[in-house]
XYZ file of C-alpha atoms in Angstrom:
164
model
C 0.000 0.000 0.000
C 1.404 3.437 -0.893
C 2.378 5.756 1.943
C -0.552 7.463 3.677
C -1.682 10.665 1.971
C -0.363 9.601 -1.407
C -1.984 7.937 -4.344
C -1.217 6.307 -7.627
C -1.432 3.138 -9.609
C 0.374 -0.109 -9.018
C 3.737 1.050 -10.312
C 4.529 4.366 -8.759
C 3.698 7.963 -9.581
C 2.708 8.169 -5.930
C 2.368 11.841 -5.333
C 1.102 13.977 -2.478
C -2.406 15.350 -3.005
C -2.676 19.062 -3.712
C -3.911 21.071 -0.701
C -7.571 22.102 -0.859
C -8.089 25.080 -3.134
C -4.741 24.707 -4.923
C -4.203 23.543 -8.481
C -3.013 19.971 -8.790
C 0.235 20.086 -10.817
C 0.899 16.368 -10.691
C 1.995 14.733 -13.932
C -0.608 12.575 -15.666
C -0.831 8.886 -14.821
C 0.998 7.990 -18.038
C 4.263 8.415 -16.087
C 3.528 5.292 -14.066
C 5.539 2.195 -14.949
C 4.760 -1.362 -13.886
C 7.084 -4.302 -14.419
C 5.023 -7.253 -13.117
C 7.531 -9.862 -14.288
C 11.298 -10.028 -14.529
C 11.967 -10.227 -18.250
C 14.455 -9.040 -20.829
C 11.751 -7.263 -22.833
C 9.786 -5.136 -20.312
C 11.407 -1.717 -20.052
C 10.896 1.965 -20.805
C 13.254 3.873 -23.084
C 13.458 7.654 -22.704
C 13.467 9.380 -26.087
C 15.104 12.661 -25.078
C 18.894 12.623 -24.755
C 20.702 13.969 -21.707
C 23.326 16.734 -21.664
C 26.794 16.356 -20.181
C 26.349 16.298 -16.388
C 28.676 17.175 -13.545
C 26.167 16.310 -10.820
C 22.806 14.546 -10.606
C 20.078 13.263 -8.335
C 18.121 10.125 -9.185
C 14.944 9.619 -7.175
C 12.140 7.107 -7.545
C 9.370 5.298 -5.744
C 10.089 1.595 -5.859
C 8.370 -1.536 -4.592
C 9.910 -4.975 -4.793
C 9.818 -8.318 -3.082
C 12.250 -9.780 -5.604
C 14.744 -12.260 -4.273
C 17.448 -12.537 -5.251
C 17.837 -8.994 -6.540
C 15.399 -6.692 -8.299
C 17.462 -6.096 -11.422
C 18.181 -2.715 -13.005
C 15.714 0.088 -12.352
C 17.892 2.729 -14.087
C 20.464 2.410 -16.876
C 22.188 5.138 -18.897
C 24.583 3.994 -21.621
C 26.727 6.016 -24.025
C 28.667 4.817 -27.076
C 31.562 2.700 -25.819
C 30.285 2.571 -22.197
C 27.194 0.530 -21.264
C 27.676 1.385 -17.568
C 27.956 5.168 -17.743
C 25.307 5.459 -15.003
C 23.466 2.415 -13.634
C 21.445 1.440 -10.567
C 21.479 -2.352 -10.231
C 20.689 -5.023 -7.665
C 21.634 -8.570 -8.609
C 21.912 -11.853 -6.759
C 21.967 -11.404 -2.995
C 24.034 -8.226 -3.289
C 22.958 -4.763 -2.131
C 21.878 -2.225 -4.715
C 24.861 -0.592 -6.402
C 25.439 2.551 -8.393
C 27.891 2.310 -11.269
C 29.422 5.373 -12.879
C 31.806 4.664 -15.751
C 32.216 1.110 -14.371
C 33.186 2.405 -10.883
C 30.961 0.963 -8.132
C 29.523 2.045 -4.783
C 27.258 -0.184 -2.681
C 24.042 1.566 -1.624
C 22.685 0.767 1.849
C 19.019 0.353 0.897
C 16.592 -2.141 2.437
C 13.828 -2.232 -0.174
C 12.912 -5.855 -0.969
C 10.155 -6.088 1.636
C 7.187 -5.670 -0.721
C 6.504 -2.122 0.529
C 6.802 1.214 -1.261
C 10.072 3.071 -0.669
C 11.302 6.418 -1.922
C 14.993 6.232 -2.800
C 17.375 8.943 -3.974
C 21.026 8.949 -4.943
C 22.985 12.163 -5.464
C 26.463 12.462 -6.973
C 28.880 15.150 -8.007
C 31.970 14.833 -10.155
C 33.887 16.926 -7.602
C 35.708 14.289 -5.558
C 33.089 11.735 -6.666
C 30.958 12.518 -3.599
C 27.685 10.547 -3.353
C 24.807 10.287 -0.906
C 21.970 7.752 -0.612
C 18.540 8.385 0.906
C 15.700 5.999 1.683
C 12.297 7.252 2.786
C 13.698 10.700 3.540
C 16.610 9.519 5.689
C 20.234 9.531 4.604
C 21.386 5.918 4.694
C 24.892 6.269 3.307
C 27.514 8.410 1.628
C 30.984 8.210 0.214
C 33.513 9.780 -2.096
C 35.947 8.875 -4.868
C 33.188 7.408 -7.065
C 34.374 8.258 -10.594
C 35.802 11.602 -9.441
C 36.120 14.306 -12.095
C 34.393 12.108 -14.692
C 31.474 14.036 -16.203
C 28.499 11.936 -17.271
C 28.718 11.869 -21.060
C 25.930 13.324 -23.236
C 23.829 11.768 -26.009
C 23.333 8.400 -24.342
C 20.324 6.115 -24.021
C 18.304 6.082 -20.776
C 16.354 2.915 -20.016
C 14.179 2.197 -16.984
C 13.737 -1.413 -15.887
C 16.493 -3.055 -17.902
C 20.287 -3.202 -18.066
C 21.834 -2.246 -21.394
C 24.531 -4.195 -23.182
C 26.292 -2.294 -25.932
């Protein structure tokens, strides 16, 4: 069940309700994604390309009871580098973030069948990263692909790892 005071379909897009008397600026329900089965053909590909990035935040609502591992909720590949920016959880390992094939383990506990809001932030300066689950910082580190800007003109896929 989604967190109290929030609504949405089975896959996410759980958003706070607009206060009474205020316009509801929530995106339409078409931004919800459901992956009911683990397959190699269920995914969403973003059509717009990304610019070169020196910092980012990735946030999402996620629900999984997958064991072992939930797979790859987020994958950004550029020519010559399939793992430019990836969130992945495989086997009995914790979720990881990969930037240019460099890895940091993310201290999330999300495979309990409940909705969780997760965020990962990163900056190229010293490769500093932070992880948040349900509004609480759960981890941080540095030296994750320091001074490596995220390359532009790649392909962003949700729900599937990319092999190039």
